[in-house]
PDB file of C-alpha atoms in Angstrom:
ATOM      1  CA  GLN A 127      17.040   9.775  -3.640  1.00 80.00           C
ATOM      2  CA  VAL A 128      13.962   7.561  -3.795  1.00 93.00           C
ATOM      3  CA  GLN A 129      10.585   9.263  -3.612  1.00 96.00           C
ATOM      4  CA  LEU A 130       7.228   7.581  -2.999  1.00 97.00           C
ATOM      5  CA  VAL A 131       3.996   9.391  -3.772  1.00 97.00           C
ATOM      6  CA  GLU A 132       0.602   7.959  -2.845  1.00 97.00           C
ATOM      7  CA  SER A 133      -2.556   9.111  -4.571  1.00 97.00           C
ATOM      8  CA  GLY A 134      -6.102   7.989  -5.205  1.00 97.00           C
ATOM      9  CA  GLY A 135      -7.521   8.036  -1.709  1.00 98.00           C
ATOM     10  CA  GLY A 136     -10.816   9.662  -0.909  1.00 98.00           C
ATOM     11  CA  LEU A 137     -14.282   9.236   0.516  1.00 98.00           C
ATOM     12  CA  VAL A 138     -16.324   6.177  -0.380  1.00 98.00           C
ATOM     13  CA  GLN A 139     -19.498   4.577   0.947  1.00 98.00           C
ATOM     14  CA  PRO A 140     -19.452   1.166   2.644  1.00 98.00           C
ATOM     15  CA  GLY A 141     -19.391  -1.565   0.033  1.00 98.00           C
ATOM     16  CA  GLY A 142     -17.721   0.691  -2.482  1.00 98.00           C
ATOM     17  CA  SER A 143     -14.351   0.448  -4.176  1.00 98.00           C
ATOM     18  CA  LEU A 144     -11.231   2.547  -4.364  1.00 98.00           C
ATOM     19  CA  ARG A 145      -7.872   2.126  -6.047  1.00 97.00           C
ATOM     20  CA  PRO A 146      -5.050   4.189  -4.596  1.00 97.00           C
ATOM     21  CA  SER A 147      -1.623   3.934  -6.140  1.00 96.00           C
ATOM     22  CA  CYS A 148       1.982   4.472  -5.137  1.00 95.00           C
ATOM     23  CA  ALA A 149       4.510   5.800  -7.618  1.00 95.00           C
ATOM     24  CA  ALA A 150       8.200   5.326  -6.884  1.00 94.00           C
ATOM     25  CA  SER A 151      10.928   7.375  -8.506  1.00 94.00           C
ATOM     26  CA  GLY A 152      14.679   7.288  -8.239  1.00 94.00           C
ATOM     27  CA  THR A 153      17.125   4.411  -8.292  1.00 91.00           C
ATOM     28  CA  ILE A 154      15.431   1.252  -7.071  1.00 91.00           C
ATOM     29  CA  PHE A 155      17.544  -1.852  -6.652  1.00 93.00           C
ATOM     30  CA  ILE A 156      16.272  -5.390  -6.622  1.00 93.00           C
ATOM     31  CA  PRO A 157      15.440  -7.390  -4.666  1.00 95.00           C
ATOM     32  CA  TYR A 158      12.816  -5.246  -2.992  1.00 94.00           C
ATOM     33  CA  VAL A 159       9.442  -5.503  -1.299  1.00 95.00           C
ATOM     34  CA  MET A 160       6.819  -2.830  -1.848  1.00 95.00           C
ATOM     35  CA  GLU A 161       3.997  -2.786   0.674  1.00 96.00           C
ATOM     36  CA  TRP A 162       0.856  -0.958   1.704  1.00 98.00           C
ATOM     37  CA  TYR A 163       0.377  -0.049   5.357  1.00 98.00           C
ATOM     38  CA  ARG A 164      -2.464   1.769   7.044  1.00 98.00           C
ATOM     39  CA  GLN A 165      -2.741   3.643  10.304  1.00 98.00           C
ATOM     40  CA  VAL A 166      -5.445   5.313  12.353  1.00 97.00           C
ATOM     41  CA  PRO A 167      -4.778   7.732  15.224  1.00 94.00           C
ATOM     42  CA  GLY A 168      -3.761   5.974  18.419  1.00 96.00           C
ATOM     43  CA  LYS A 169      -3.200   2.615  16.767  1.00 97.00           C
ATOM     44  CA  GLN A 170      -0.204   0.754  15.439  1.00 97.00           C
ATOM     45  CA  ARG A 171       0.561   0.938  11.758  1.00 97.00           C
ATOM     46  CA  GLU A 172      -0.770  -2.213  10.081  1.00 97.00           C
ATOM     47  CA  LEU A 173       0.581  -4.107   7.107  1.00 98.00           C
ATOM     48  CA  VAL A 174      -2.167  -4.432   4.495  1.00 98.00           C
ATOM     49  CA  ALA A 175      -0.597  -6.046   1.438  1.00 97.00           C
ATOM     50  CA  GLY A 176       2.666  -6.272  -0.418  1.00 96.00           C
ATOM     51  CA  ILE A 177       4.448  -7.480  -3.496  1.00 94.00           C
ATOM     52  CA  SER A 178       8.063  -8.492  -3.989  1.00 93.00           C
ATOM     53  CA  SER A 179      10.280  -7.871  -6.981  1.00 91.00           C
ATOM     54  CA  GLY A 180       9.908 -11.594  -7.631  1.00 91.00           C
ATOM     55  CA  GLY A 181       6.149 -11.242  -7.994  1.00 89.00           C
ATOM     56  CA  ASN A 182       5.091 -12.806  -4.707  1.00 92.00           C
ATOM     57  CA  THR A 183       2.146 -11.136  -2.986  1.00 93.00           C
ATOM     58  CA  LYS A 184       0.766 -11.169   0.530  1.00 95.00           C
ATOM     59  CA  HIS A 185      -2.349  -9.807   2.187  1.00 96.00           C
ATOM     60  CA  ALA A 186      -3.429  -9.270   5.755  1.00 97.00           C
ATOM     61  CA  ASP A 187      -6.216 -11.515   6.993  1.00 97.00           C
ATOM     62  CA  SER A 188      -8.424  -8.478   7.514  1.00 96.00           C
ATOM     63  CA  VAL A 189      -8.421  -7.655   3.798  1.00 97.00           C
ATOM     64  CA  LYS A 190      -8.118 -11.058   2.134  1.00 95.00           C
ATOM     65  CA  GLY A 191     -10.768 -11.496  -0.522  1.00 96.00           C
ATOM     66  CA  ARG A 192     -11.397  -7.750  -0.669  1.00 98.00           C
ATOM     67  CA  PHE A 193      -8.059  -6.076  -1.408  1.00 98.00           C
ATOM     68  CA  THR A 194      -5.539  -7.052  -4.033  1.00 96.00           C
ATOM     69  CA  ILE A 195      -2.429  -5.659  -5.676  1.00 94.00           C
ATOM     70  CA  PRO A 196      -3.188  -5.756  -9.404  1.00 90.00           C
ATOM     71  CA  ARG A 197      -0.826  -7.885 -11.437  1.00 75.00           C
ATOM     72  CA  ASP A 198      -0.442  -5.077 -13.972  1.00 69.00           C
ATOM     73  CA  SER A 199       1.423  -2.917 -11.481  1.00 61.00           C
ATOM     74  CA  THR A 200       4.559  -1.849 -13.291  1.00 64.00           C
ATOM     75  CA  ASN A 201       7.005   0.985 -13.860  1.00 68.00           C
ATOM     76  CA  ASN A 202       7.686   1.158 -10.145  1.00 80.00           C
ATOM     77  CA  THR A 203       3.998   1.762  -9.488  1.00 89.00           C
ATOM     78  CA  MET A 204       1.934  -0.253  -7.023  1.00 92.00           C
ATOM     79  CA  SER A 205      -1.833   0.013  -6.852  1.00 95.00           C
ATOM     80  CA  LEU A 206      -4.211  -1.334  -4.249  1.00 97.00           C
ATOM     81  CA  GLN A 207      -7.604  -2.430  -5.523  1.00 97.00           C
ATOM     82  CA  MET A 208      -9.943  -2.132  -2.551  1.00 98.00           C
ATOM     83  CA  ASN A 209     -13.394  -3.664  -2.869  1.00 98.00           C
ATOM     84  CA  SER A 210     -16.234  -4.178  -0.404  1.00 98.00           C
ATOM     85  CA  LEU A 211     -14.876  -1.385   1.746  1.00 98.00           C
ATOM     86  CA  LYS A 212     -15.912  -1.213   5.380  1.00 98.00           C
ATOM     87  CA  PRO A 213     -15.778   1.666   7.861  1.00 98.00           C
ATOM     88  CA  ASP A 214     -12.953  -0.153   9.648  1.00 97.00           C
ATOM     89  CA  ASP A 215     -10.863   0.320   6.510  1.00 98.00           C
ATOM     90  CA  THR A 216     -10.769   4.051   7.202  1.00 98.00           C
ATOM     91  CA  ALA A 217      -7.137   5.038   7.679  1.00 98.00           C
ATOM     92  CA  VAL A 218      -4.196   6.811   6.172  1.00 98.00           C
ATOM     93  CA  TYR A 219      -2.668   4.412   3.683  1.00 98.00           C
ATOM     94  CA  TYR A 220       1.107   4.506   3.308  1.00 98.00           C
ATOM     95  CA  CYS A 221       3.400   3.065   0.689  1.00 97.00           C
ATOM     96  CA  ASN A 222       6.633   1.440   1.841  1.00 97.00           C
ATOM     97  CA  LEU A 223       9.592   0.379  -0.264  1.00 96.00           C
ATOM     98  CA  ASN A 224      12.127  -1.933   1.342  1.00 96.00           C
ATOM     99  CA  ILE A 225      15.360  -2.443  -0.577  1.00 95.00           C
ATOM    100  CA  ILE A 226      16.418  -5.839   0.732  1.00 95.00           C
ATOM    101  CA  ARG A 227      20.113  -5.551  -0.008  1.00 93.00           C
ATOM    102  CA  GLY A 228      21.327  -2.803   2.282  1.00 87.00           C
ATOM    103  CA  GLY A 229      18.171  -2.674   4.356  1.00 88.00           C
ATOM    104  CA  ARG A 230      17.024   0.654   2.926  1.00 92.00           C
ATOM    105  CA  ASP A 231      13.453   1.628   3.752  1.00 94.00           C
ATOM    106  CA  TYR A 232      11.376   4.445   2.246  1.00 97.00           C
ATOM    107  CA  TRP A 233       7.930   5.826   3.074  1.00 97.00           C
ATOM    108  CA  GLY A 234       5.468   8.006   1.265  1.00 98.00           C
ATOM    109  CA  GLN A 235       3.376  10.749   2.835  1.00 97.00           C
ATOM    110  CA  GLY A 236       0.185   8.714   2.820  1.00 98.00           C
ATOM    111  CA  THR A 237      -3.261   9.100   1.330  1.00 98.00           C
ATOM    112  CA  GLN A 238      -6.470   9.313   3.341  1.00 98.00           C
ATOM    113  CA  VAL A 239      -9.155   6.689   2.776  1.00 98.00           C
ATOM    114  CA  THR A 240     -12.479   7.318   4.478  1.00 98.00           C
ATOM    115  CA  VAL A 241     -15.333   4.805   4.334  1.00 98.00           C
ATOM    116  CA  SER A 242     -18.551   6.356   5.571  1.00 97.00           C
ATOM    117  CA  SER A 243     -22.197   6.699   4.656  1.00 94.00           C
TER     118      SER A 243
END
């Protein structure tokens, strides 16, 4: 069974930085896409950024230029370097692993990120 564990969330002031990470364990088959989502109460879960097993990355328009998935992410671990944080970034951040072949999809429990003065 695949397990995803997010960590590294917390409280940060506007303009600050945070770097949560997602650690995946179990048998992970390629190709896959590993992604960060975020969600606030009453709103739809939003795709933030992702990386494929082929090394391709993507970022939502709302975080381009501020968030990035570090290129040194390895050993089934995906980080999210968040810079210039804004209050609107406050959300629970979830890790998602999509095994392309077979359509298997896994979610972590999420980590809270709060941006506030």
